[in-house]
PDB file of C-alpha atoms in Angstrom:
ATOM      1  CA  MET A   1     -17.223 -14.282   7.164  1.00  0.00           C
ATOM      2  CA  GLN A   2     -19.104 -14.593   4.026  1.00  0.00           C
ATOM      3  CA  PRO A   3     -17.198 -13.835   0.800  1.00  0.00           C
ATOM      4  CA  PHE A   4     -18.342 -11.182  -1.657  1.00  0.00           C
ATOM      5  CA  LYS A   5     -19.737 -13.237  -4.667  1.00  0.00           C
ATOM      6  CA  PRO A   6     -19.158 -11.445  -8.031  1.00  0.00           C
ATOM      7  CA  LYS A   7     -20.963 -12.427 -11.045  1.00  0.00           C
ATOM      8  CA  VAL A   8     -18.921 -13.759 -13.892  1.00  0.00           C
ATOM      9  CA  LYS A   9     -19.883 -14.483 -17.516  1.00  0.00           C
ATOM     10  CA  ALA A  10     -20.561 -18.202 -18.197  1.00  0.00           C
ATOM     11  CA  PRO A  11     -17.696 -19.550 -20.190  1.00  0.00           C
ATOM     12  CA  HIS A  12     -18.576 -19.988 -23.861  1.00  0.00           C
ATOM     13  CA  PRO A  13     -18.652 -23.851 -24.281  1.00  0.00           C
ATOM     14  CA  LYS A  14     -17.386 -23.839 -27.939  1.00  0.00           C
ATOM     15  CA  LEU A  15     -14.352 -21.643 -26.916  1.00  0.00           C
ATOM     16  CA  ILE A  16     -13.456 -23.821 -23.954  1.00  0.00           C
ATOM     17  CA  GLN A  17     -13.976 -27.058 -26.099  1.00  0.00           C
ATOM     18  CA  LYS A  18     -11.765 -25.726 -28.789  1.00  0.00           C
ATOM     19  CA  MET A  19      -8.951 -24.735 -26.376  1.00  0.00           C
ATOM     20  CA  SER A  20      -9.098 -28.090 -24.437  1.00  0.00           C
ATOM     21  CA  HIS A  21      -9.045 -30.119 -27.617  1.00  0.00           C
ATOM     22  CA  THR A  22      -5.933 -28.161 -28.858  1.00  0.00           C
ATOM     23  CA  LEU A  23      -4.087 -28.512 -25.460  1.00  0.00           C
ATOM     24  CA  GLN A  24      -4.666 -32.238 -25.462  1.00  0.00           C
ATOM     25  CA  LYS A  25      -3.532 -32.518 -29.037  1.00  0.00           C
ATOM     26  CA  HIS A  26      -0.158 -30.727 -28.333  1.00  0.00           C
ATOM     27  CA  GLN A  27       0.182 -32.090 -24.745  1.00  0.00           C
ATOM     28  CA  LEU A  28       0.181 -28.738 -23.247  1.00  0.00           C
ATOM     29  CA  THR A  29      -1.048 -27.056 -20.040  1.00  0.00           C
ATOM     30  CA  THR A  30      -2.606 -23.497 -19.549  1.00  0.00           C
ATOM     31  CA  VAL A  31      -2.860 -21.903 -16.249  1.00  0.00           C
ATOM     32  CA  CYS A  32      -6.415 -20.868 -17.591  1.00  0.00           C
ATOM     33  CA  GLU A  33      -7.593 -24.561 -17.665  1.00  0.00           C
ATOM     34  CA  ALA A  34      -5.587 -25.943 -14.707  1.00  0.00           C
ATOM     35  CA  ALA A  35      -7.081 -23.261 -12.316  1.00  0.00           C
ATOM     36  CA  ALA A  36     -10.569 -23.245 -14.103  1.00  0.00           C
ATOM     37  CA  CYS A  37     -10.049 -19.550 -14.246  1.00  0.00           C
ATOM     38  CA  PRO A  38     -13.317 -17.791 -14.376  1.00  0.00           C
ATOM     39  CA  ASN A  39     -11.952 -15.246 -16.809  1.00  0.00           C
ATOM     40  CA  ARG A  40     -10.738 -17.794 -19.287  1.00  0.00           C
ATOM     41  CA  ALA A  41     -13.420 -17.549 -21.818  1.00  0.00           C
ATOM     42  CA  GLU A  42     -12.968 -13.865 -22.170  1.00  0.00           C
ATOM     43  CA  CYS A  43      -9.358 -14.301 -22.669  1.00  0.00           C
ATOM     44  CA  TYR A  44      -9.772 -16.869 -25.327  1.00  0.00           C
ATOM     45  CA  ALA A  45     -12.237 -14.541 -27.089  1.00  0.00           C
ATOM     46  CA  ARG A  46      -9.532 -11.775 -27.121  1.00  0.00           C
ATOM     47  CA  GLU A  47      -7.066 -14.448 -28.707  1.00  0.00           C
ATOM     48  CA  SER A  48      -4.993 -14.552 -25.395  1.00  0.00           C
ATOM     49  CA  ALA A  49      -3.860 -17.412 -23.113  1.00  0.00           C
ATOM     50  CA  THR A  50      -1.403 -18.289 -20.368  1.00  0.00           C
ATOM     51  CA  PHE A  51       0.746 -21.362 -20.854  1.00  0.00           C
ATOM     52  CA  MET A  52       2.569 -23.238 -18.139  1.00  0.00           C
ATOM     53  CA  ILE A  53       5.819 -24.818 -19.067  1.00  0.00           C
ATOM     54  CA  LEU A  54       8.278 -27.155 -17.449  1.00  0.00           C
ATOM     55  CA  GLY A  55       5.785 -29.625 -16.135  1.00  0.00           C
ATOM     56  CA  ASP A  56       3.117 -29.444 -13.481  1.00  0.00           C
ATOM     57  CA  VAL A  57       5.302 -30.259 -10.332  1.00  0.00           C
ATOM     58  CA  CYS A  58       6.801 -27.433  -8.390  1.00  0.00           C
ATOM     59  CA  THR A  59       9.902 -27.745  -6.395  1.00  0.00           C
ATOM     60  CA  ARG A  60       8.484 -25.180  -3.817  1.00  0.00           C
ATOM     61  CA  ALA A  61       5.468 -25.317  -1.591  1.00  0.00           C
ATOM     62  CA  CYS A  62       3.690 -21.931  -1.365  1.00  0.00           C
ATOM     63  CA  THR A  63       0.816 -22.067   0.983  1.00  0.00           C
ATOM     64  CA  PHE A  64      -1.556 -20.297  -1.360  1.00  0.00           C
ATOM     65  CA  CYS A  65      -0.915 -22.493  -4.371  1.00  0.00           C
ATOM     66  CA  ASN A  66      -2.548 -25.707  -5.412  1.00  0.00           C
ATOM     67  CA  VAL A  67       0.089 -26.755  -7.834  1.00  0.00           C
ATOM     68  CA  LYS A  68       1.743 -30.275  -6.989  1.00  0.00           C
ATOM     69  CA  THR A  69       4.977 -30.092  -4.993  1.00  0.00           C
ATOM     70  CA  GLY A  70       7.856 -32.439  -5.403  1.00  0.00           C
ATOM     71  CA  HIS A  71      11.092 -33.124  -7.470  1.00  0.00           C
ATOM     72  CA  GLY A  72      10.599 -31.615 -10.967  1.00  0.00           C
ATOM     73  CA  THR A  73       9.782 -33.783 -13.836  1.00  0.00           C
ATOM     74  CA  SER A  74      11.959 -34.351 -16.877  1.00  0.00           C
ATOM     75  CA  ILE A  75      11.915 -31.484 -19.270  1.00  0.00           C
ATOM     76  CA  ASP A  76       9.946 -32.170 -22.560  1.00  0.00           C
ATOM     77  CA  LEU A  77      12.363 -30.965 -25.155  1.00  0.00           C
ATOM     78  CA  ASN A  78       9.590 -30.994 -27.778  1.00  0.00           C
ATOM     79  CA  GLU A  79       7.472 -28.565 -25.593  1.00  0.00           C
ATOM     80  CA  PRO A  80       8.733 -25.373 -27.455  1.00  0.00           C
ATOM     81  CA  ARG A  81       7.564 -26.879 -30.893  1.00  0.00           C
ATOM     82  CA  HIS A  82       4.246 -28.083 -29.481  1.00  0.00           C
ATOM     83  CA  LEU A  83       3.677 -24.708 -27.861  1.00  0.00           C
ATOM     84  CA  ALA A  84       4.416 -22.854 -31.052  1.00  0.00           C
ATOM     85  CA  ASP A  85       2.199 -25.147 -33.009  1.00  0.00           C
ATOM     86  CA  ALA A  86      -0.697 -24.787 -30.797  1.00  0.00           C
ATOM     87  CA  ILE A  87      -0.524 -21.019 -30.532  1.00  0.00           C
ATOM     88  CA  ALA A  88      -0.462 -20.798 -34.338  1.00  0.00           C
ATOM     89  CA  GLU A  89      -3.393 -23.195 -34.640  1.00  0.00           C
ATOM     90  CA  LEU A  90      -5.474 -21.112 -32.109  1.00  0.00           C
ATOM     91  CA  GLN A  91      -4.356 -17.869 -33.913  1.00  0.00           C
ATOM     92  CA  LEU A  92      -3.390 -16.239 -30.567  1.00  0.00           C
ATOM     93  CA  LYS A  93      -2.068 -12.740 -30.674  1.00  0.00           C
ATOM     94  CA  TYR A  94      -0.883 -12.451 -27.076  1.00  0.00           C
ATOM     95  CA  VAL A  95       0.526 -15.174 -24.905  1.00  0.00           C
ATOM     96  CA  VAL A  96       1.804 -15.311 -21.351  1.00  0.00           C
ATOM     97  CA  ILE A  97       4.323 -17.981 -20.571  1.00  0.00           C
ATOM     98  CA  THR A  98       4.861 -19.040 -16.991  1.00  0.00           C
ATOM     99  CA  SER A  99       6.180 -22.035 -15.104  1.00  0.00           C
ATOM    100  CA  VAL A 100       6.490 -24.013 -11.806  1.00  0.00           C
ATOM    101  CA  ASP A 101       9.579 -23.350  -9.833  1.00  0.00           C
ATOM    102  CA  ARG A 102      12.482 -25.644 -10.999  1.00  0.00           C
ATOM    103  CA  ASP A 103      15.023 -25.333  -8.357  1.00  0.00           C
ATOM    104  CA  ASP A 104      16.383 -28.787  -9.356  1.00  0.00           C
ATOM    105  CA  LEU A 105      17.787 -27.550 -12.748  1.00  0.00           C
ATOM    106  CA  LYS A 106      21.111 -25.800 -13.066  1.00  0.00           C
ATOM    107  CA  ASP A 107      19.576 -22.793 -14.777  1.00  0.00           C
ATOM    108  CA  PHE A 108      16.206 -23.093 -12.985  1.00  0.00           C
ATOM    109  CA  GLY A 109      14.585 -23.491 -16.401  1.00  0.00           C
ATOM    110  CA  ALA A 110      15.544 -20.340 -18.019  1.00  0.00           C
ATOM    111  CA  ALA A 111      16.936 -21.790 -21.220  1.00  0.00           C
ATOM    112  CA  HIS A 112      13.713 -23.651 -21.767  1.00  0.00           C
ATOM    113  CA  PHE A 113      11.719 -20.382 -21.432  1.00  0.00           C
ATOM    114  CA  ALA A 114      14.052 -18.821 -24.126  1.00  0.00           C
ATOM    115  CA  ALA A 115      13.581 -21.950 -26.332  1.00  0.00           C
ATOM    116  CA  CYS A 116       9.812 -21.509 -26.219  1.00  0.00           C
ATOM    117  CA  VAL A 117      10.047 -17.771 -26.987  1.00  0.00           C
ATOM    118  CA  ASN A 118      12.201 -18.576 -29.998  1.00  0.00           C
ATOM    119  CA  ALA A 119       9.942 -21.245 -31.307  1.00  0.00           C
ATOM    120  CA  ILE A 120       6.802 -19.149 -30.949  1.00  0.00           C
ATOM    121  CA  LYS A 121       8.387 -16.165 -32.759  1.00  0.00           C
ATOM    122  CA  GLU A 122       9.544 -18.521 -35.665  1.00  0.00           C
ATOM    123  CA  LYS A 123       5.985 -19.363 -36.318  1.00  0.00           C
ATOM    124  CA  ASN A 124       4.558 -15.769 -35.660  1.00  0.00           C
ATOM    125  CA  PRO A 125       7.187 -13.041 -35.580  1.00  0.00           C
ATOM    126  CA  THR A 126       4.525 -10.428 -34.765  1.00  0.00           C
ATOM    127  CA  ILE A 127       3.068 -12.178 -31.641  1.00  0.00           C
ATOM    128  CA  LYS A 128       3.486 -10.501 -28.331  1.00  0.00           C
ATOM    129  CA  ILE A 129       4.998 -12.669 -25.578  1.00  0.00           C
ATOM    130  CA  GLU A 130       4.800 -12.066 -21.763  1.00  0.00           C
ATOM    131  CA  LEU A 131       7.092 -14.066 -19.528  1.00  0.00           C
ATOM    132  CA  LEU A 132       5.987 -14.580 -15.939  1.00  0.00           C
ATOM    133  CA  THR A 133       9.115 -16.067 -14.362  1.00  0.00           C
ATOM    134  CA  PRO A 134      10.092 -17.642 -11.041  1.00  0.00           C
ATOM    135  CA  ASP A 135      12.867 -15.791  -9.170  1.00  0.00           C
ATOM    136  CA  PHE A 136      15.548 -18.174 -10.483  1.00  0.00           C
ATOM    137  CA  ARG A 137      17.034 -17.690  -7.011  1.00  0.00           C
ATOM    138  CA  PHE A 138      18.527 -14.488  -8.499  1.00  0.00           C
ATOM    139  CA  HIS A 139      20.816 -16.457 -10.506  1.00  0.00           C
ATOM    140  CA  ILE A 140      22.333 -13.722 -12.911  1.00  0.00           C
ATOM    141  CA  PRO A 141      22.971 -15.931 -15.997  1.00  0.00           C
ATOM    142  CA  SER A 142      19.452 -17.289 -15.958  1.00  0.00           C
ATOM    143  CA  LEU A 143      18.053 -13.740 -15.698  1.00  0.00           C
ATOM    144  CA  ASP A 144      20.279 -12.726 -18.633  1.00  0.00           C
ATOM    145  CA  THR A 145      18.912 -15.604 -20.543  1.00  0.00           C
ATOM    146  CA  ILE A 146      15.438 -14.485 -20.062  1.00  0.00           C
ATOM    147  CA  ILE A 147      16.232 -10.814 -20.836  1.00  0.00           C
ATOM    148  CA  ALA A 148      18.105 -12.022 -24.065  1.00  0.00           C
ATOM    149  CA  SER A 149      14.825 -13.734 -25.233  1.00  0.00           C
ATOM    150  CA  ASP A 150      13.568 -10.285 -26.110  1.00  0.00           C
ATOM    151  CA  ALA A 151       9.990 -10.890 -24.690  1.00  0.00           C
ATOM    152  CA  TYR A 152       7.522  -7.969 -24.954  1.00  0.00           C
ATOM    153  CA  LYS A 153       6.926  -8.011 -21.176  1.00  0.00           C
ATOM    154  CA  LEU A 154       8.768  -9.538 -18.147  1.00  0.00           C
ATOM    155  CA  ALA A 155       6.844 -10.215 -14.887  1.00  0.00           C
ATOM    156  CA  HIS A 156       7.420 -11.802 -11.610  1.00  0.00           C
ATOM    157  CA  ASN A 157       4.901 -11.926  -8.782  1.00  0.00           C
ATOM    158  CA  GLN A 158       5.610 -10.404  -5.496  1.00  0.00           C
ATOM    159  CA  GLU A 159       2.377 -11.959  -4.310  1.00  0.00           C
ATOM    160  CA  THR A 160       2.173 -10.452  -0.698  1.00  0.00           C
ATOM    161  CA  VAL A 161       3.565  -8.036   1.824  1.00  0.00           C
ATOM    162  CA  LEU A 162       6.869  -8.317   3.684  1.00  0.00           C
ATOM    163  CA  ARG A 163       5.380  -9.555   7.110  1.00  0.00           C
ATOM    164  CA  LEU A 164       3.580 -12.474   5.395  1.00  0.00           C
ATOM    165  CA  SER A 165       5.961 -13.320   2.784  1.00  0.00           C
ATOM    166  CA  LYS A 166       7.741 -16.206   4.628  1.00  0.00           C
ATOM    167  CA  SER A 167       4.560 -17.903   5.762  1.00  0.00           C
ATOM    168  CA  VAL A 168       2.915 -17.490   2.161  1.00  0.00           C
ATOM    169  CA  ARG A 169       6.125 -18.387   0.221  1.00  0.00           C
ATOM    170  CA  PRO A 170       8.424 -20.188   2.520  1.00  0.00           C
ATOM    171  CA  GLN A 171      11.034 -21.037   0.033  1.00  0.00           C
ATOM    172  CA  SER A 172      10.979 -17.708  -1.683  1.00  0.00           C
ATOM    173  CA  ASP A 173      12.156 -14.216  -0.331  1.00  0.00           C
ATOM    174  CA  TYR A 174      10.573 -10.845  -0.477  1.00  0.00           C
ATOM    175  CA  ALA A 175      13.887  -8.944  -1.064  1.00  0.00           C
ATOM    176  CA  ARG A 176      15.057 -11.459  -3.625  1.00  0.00           C
ATOM    177  CA  SER A 177      11.807 -10.989  -5.667  1.00  0.00           C
ATOM    178  CA  LEU A 178      12.404  -7.270  -5.606  1.00  0.00           C
ATOM    179  CA  LYS A 179      15.950  -7.717  -6.788  1.00  0.00           C
ATOM    180  CA  VAL A 180      14.776  -9.891  -9.720  1.00  0.00           C
ATOM    181  CA  LEU A 181      12.258  -7.231 -10.713  1.00  0.00           C
ATOM    182  CA  GLU A 182      15.019  -4.537 -10.382  1.00  0.00           C
ATOM    183  CA  TYR A 183      17.338  -6.488 -12.584  1.00  0.00           C
ATOM    184  CA  TYR A 184      14.722  -6.958 -15.357  1.00  0.00           C
ATOM    185  CA  ALA A 185      14.053  -3.188 -15.248  1.00  0.00           C
ATOM    186  CA  ALA A 186      17.616  -2.297 -15.200  1.00  0.00           C
ATOM    187  CA  HIS A 187      18.732  -4.544 -18.078  1.00  0.00           C
ATOM    188  CA  SER A 188      15.868  -4.783 -20.616  1.00  0.00           C
ATOM    189  CA  ASN A 189      13.531  -2.500 -22.622  1.00  0.00           C
ATOM    190  CA  ALA A 190      10.508  -4.694 -21.601  1.00  0.00           C
ATOM    191  CA  ALA A 191       7.742  -3.267 -19.401  1.00  0.00           C
ATOM    192  CA  ILE A 192       8.040  -4.814 -15.866  1.00  0.00           C
ATOM    193  CA  LYS A 193       5.079  -6.267 -14.105  1.00  0.00           C
ATOM    194  CA  SER A 194       4.074  -7.684 -10.781  1.00  0.00           C
ATOM    195  CA  SER A 195       1.057  -8.998  -8.904  1.00  0.00           C
ATOM    196  CA  LEU A 196      -0.330  -8.986  -5.371  1.00  0.00           C
ATOM    197  CA  MET A 197      -2.998 -10.835  -3.664  1.00  0.00           C
ATOM    198  CA  VAL A 198      -5.123  -9.442  -0.827  1.00  0.00           C
ATOM    199  CA  GLY A 199      -6.952 -11.210   1.805  1.00  0.00           C
ATOM    200  CA  LEU A 200      -3.968 -13.127   3.263  1.00  0.00           C
ATOM    201  CA  GLY A 201      -3.965 -11.008   6.432  1.00  0.00           C
ATOM    202  CA  GLU A 202      -2.138  -7.949   5.368  1.00  0.00           C
ATOM    203  CA  ASN A 203      -3.263  -4.383   6.270  1.00  0.00           C
ATOM    204  CA  GLU A 204      -3.802  -1.446   3.905  1.00  0.00           C
ATOM    205  CA  HIS A 205      -0.580   0.209   5.057  1.00  0.00           C
ATOM    206  CA  GLU A 206       1.503  -2.798   4.386  1.00  0.00           C
ATOM    207  CA  LEU A 207      -0.143  -3.084   0.933  1.00  0.00           C
ATOM    208  CA  ARG A 208       0.821   0.423   0.008  1.00  0.00           C
ATOM    209  CA  GLU A 209       4.328  -0.061   1.309  1.00  0.00           C
ATOM    210  CA  THR A 210       4.704  -3.074  -0.947  1.00  0.00           C
ATOM    211  CA  MET A 211       3.309  -1.214  -3.834  1.00  0.00           C
ATOM    212  CA  GLN A 212       5.908   1.491  -3.270  1.00  0.00           C
ATOM    213  CA  ASP A 213       8.691  -1.075  -3.010  1.00  0.00           C
ATOM    214  CA  LEU A 214       7.667  -2.374  -6.423  1.00  0.00           C
ATOM    215  CA  LEU A 215       7.555   1.037  -7.920  1.00  0.00           C
ATOM    216  CA  ASP A 216      11.031   1.886  -6.376  1.00  0.00           C
ATOM    217  CA  VAL A 217      12.735  -1.135  -8.184  1.00  0.00           C
ATOM    218  CA  GLY A 218      11.056  -0.283 -11.700  1.00  0.00           C
ATOM    219  CA  VAL A 219       7.805  -2.158 -11.807  1.00  0.00           C
ATOM    220  CA  SER A 220       5.371  -0.062 -14.031  1.00  0.00           C
ATOM    221  CA  GLU A 221       2.424  -2.353 -14.230  1.00  0.00           C
ATOM    222  CA  LEU A 222       0.546  -3.985 -11.287  1.00  0.00           C
ATOM    223  CA  THR A 223      -2.356  -6.268 -10.812  1.00  0.00           C
ATOM    224  CA  LEU A 224      -4.262  -6.669  -7.572  1.00  0.00           C
ATOM    225  CA  GLY A 225      -6.819  -9.390  -6.673  1.00  0.00           C
ATOM    226  CA  GLN A 226      -8.572 -11.296  -4.018  1.00  0.00           C
ATOM    227  CA  TYR A 227      -6.937 -14.408  -2.761  1.00  0.00           C
ATOM    228  CA  LEU A 228      -9.240 -17.388  -2.767  1.00  0.00           C
ATOM    229  CA  GLN A 229      -8.332 -20.566  -0.683  1.00  0.00           C
ATOM    230  CA  PRO A 230      -7.925 -23.530  -3.119  1.00  0.00           C
ATOM    231  CA  THR A 231      -8.483 -26.205  -0.365  1.00  0.00           C
ATOM    232  CA  PRO A 232      -8.924 -26.289   3.372  1.00  0.00           C
ATOM    233  CA  LYS A 233      -5.318 -27.184   3.986  1.00  0.00           C
ATOM    234  CA  HIS A 234      -3.989 -23.942   2.185  1.00  0.00           C
ATOM    235  CA  HIS A 235      -3.604 -20.510   3.772  1.00  0.00           C
ATOM    236  CA  LYS A 236      -6.940 -19.355   4.764  1.00  0.00           C
ATOM    237  CA  VAL A 237      -8.649 -16.314   3.559  1.00  0.00           C
ATOM    238  CA  GLU A 238      -8.449 -13.574   6.372  1.00  0.00           C
ATOM    239  CA  LYS A 239     -10.568 -11.102   4.688  1.00  0.00           C
ATOM    240  CA  TYR A 240     -12.809 -10.685   1.539  1.00  0.00           C
ATOM    241  CA  TYR A 241     -12.543  -7.265   0.068  1.00  0.00           C
ATOM    242  CA  LYS A 242     -15.457  -5.606  -1.756  1.00  0.00           C
ATOM    243  CA  PRO A 243     -15.195  -4.186  -5.218  1.00  0.00           C
ATOM    244  CA  GLU A 244     -15.099  -0.533  -4.072  1.00  0.00           C
ATOM    245  CA  PHE A 245     -11.633  -1.424  -2.300  1.00  0.00           C
ATOM    246  CA  PHE A 246     -10.190  -2.548  -5.602  1.00  0.00           C
ATOM    247  CA  GLU A 247     -11.265   0.457  -7.255  1.00  0.00           C
ATOM    248  CA  THR A 248      -9.973   2.722  -4.644  1.00  0.00           C
ATOM    249  CA  MET A 249      -6.505   0.916  -4.766  1.00  0.00           C
ATOM    250  CA  LYS A 250      -6.484   1.176  -8.426  1.00  0.00           C
ATOM    251  CA  GLN A 251      -6.770   4.941  -8.318  1.00  0.00           C
ATOM    252  CA  GLU A 252      -4.110   5.127  -5.555  1.00  0.00           C
ATOM    253  CA  ALA A 253      -1.724   3.015  -7.596  1.00  0.00           C
ATOM    254  CA  TYR A 254      -2.020   5.286 -10.540  1.00  0.00           C
ATOM    255  CA  ALA A 255      -1.529   8.320  -8.203  1.00  0.00           C
ATOM    256  CA  MET A 256       1.615   6.667  -6.880  1.00  0.00           C
ATOM    257  CA  GLY A 257       3.022   6.320 -10.416  1.00  0.00           C
ATOM    258  CA  PHE A 258       2.162   2.980 -11.902  1.00  0.00           C
ATOM    259  CA  LYS A 259       1.549   3.204 -15.549  1.00  0.00           C
ATOM    260  CA  ALA A 260      -1.011   0.353 -15.861  1.00  0.00           C
ATOM    261  CA  VAL A 261      -3.203  -1.164 -13.254  1.00  0.00           C
ATOM    262  CA  ALA A 262      -5.681  -4.012 -13.088  1.00  0.00           C
ATOM    263  CA  SER A 263      -7.463  -4.288  -9.776  1.00  0.00           C
ATOM    264  CA  GLY A 264     -10.596  -6.291  -8.972  1.00  0.00           C
ATOM    265  CA  VAL A 265     -11.949  -9.296  -6.945  1.00  0.00           C
ATOM    266  CA  LEU A 266     -11.361 -11.759  -9.738  1.00  0.00           C
ATOM    267  CA  VAL A 267      -8.264 -10.143 -11.081  1.00  0.00           C
ATOM    268  CA  ARG A 268      -5.373 -12.563 -11.580  1.00  0.00           C
ATOM    269  CA  SER A 269      -1.720 -11.895 -12.658  1.00  0.00           C
ATOM    270  CA  SER A 270      -2.499 -12.425 -16.292  1.00  0.00           C
ATOM    271  CA  TYR A 271      -5.871 -10.742 -16.285  1.00  0.00           C
ATOM    272  CA  PHE A 272      -6.427  -8.800 -19.484  1.00  0.00           C
ATOM    273  CA  ALA A 273      -2.694  -9.196 -19.989  1.00  0.00           C
ATOM    274  CA  GLU A 274      -2.779  -8.131 -23.616  1.00  0.00           C
ATOM    275  CA  GLU A 275      -4.752  -4.771 -22.668  1.00  0.00           C
ATOM    276  CA  LEU A 276      -2.627  -3.908 -19.620  1.00  0.00           C
ATOM    277  CA  GLY A 277      -0.143  -1.100 -20.591  1.00  0.00           C
ATOM    278  CA  LYS A 278      -1.552  -0.302 -24.038  1.00  0.00           C
TER     279      LYS A 278
END
């Protein structure tokens, strides 16, 4: 099956160069660069970026993800300061902070998330920070640490439907992800967000059921995008959806009760993050 090939704007070389230089200078990683995201120049132009903390080695092995798997690397205690300095230098107004899974750490990395938020806010008290977190194995003290950071928005990605969850995220759990989102919604004032990929083998009925599950636990913002296979060894693409499908699902999501929806072939979990929910 031939994929639908959407047109994207060519990345502005000066924007990409400036971001790459600043990341190297402060020894940081953005998901935007690591994944060569086709939307990254647009985000940079809107003074927004997504940073990945806690190293580049994940302790889990999701079949859709191209991040290295292994025992987590040592934590860089200077990372919060480097992150805050880079964000100030780039004059960003909205940042998303995410991480690899760190099941090797006692608090799964939650305190480091909080340290990054605090360092950023010290440099720029008005900046909006979205945290896209792992599930922390539903460790309540870790979730409480995240909530106490007082981030503008809290997110955790459900990724796929129940039937496919174990094959797509073998070390994660569909119900546990819902519990994390529900806890965030019940114990914080932040907007709660989640994301789904399509093309992994789900059907539309299952997709709608999952969307309803997310709504039922308090998720108010949703992104929906096409899964693209990183390498031949990863989960294969079972179906490529056309743009019309994403527009239909967007309208259905709003009709179901979501307050903000981004849905499209190239939409990723941080797509237009600073715009979603305005």
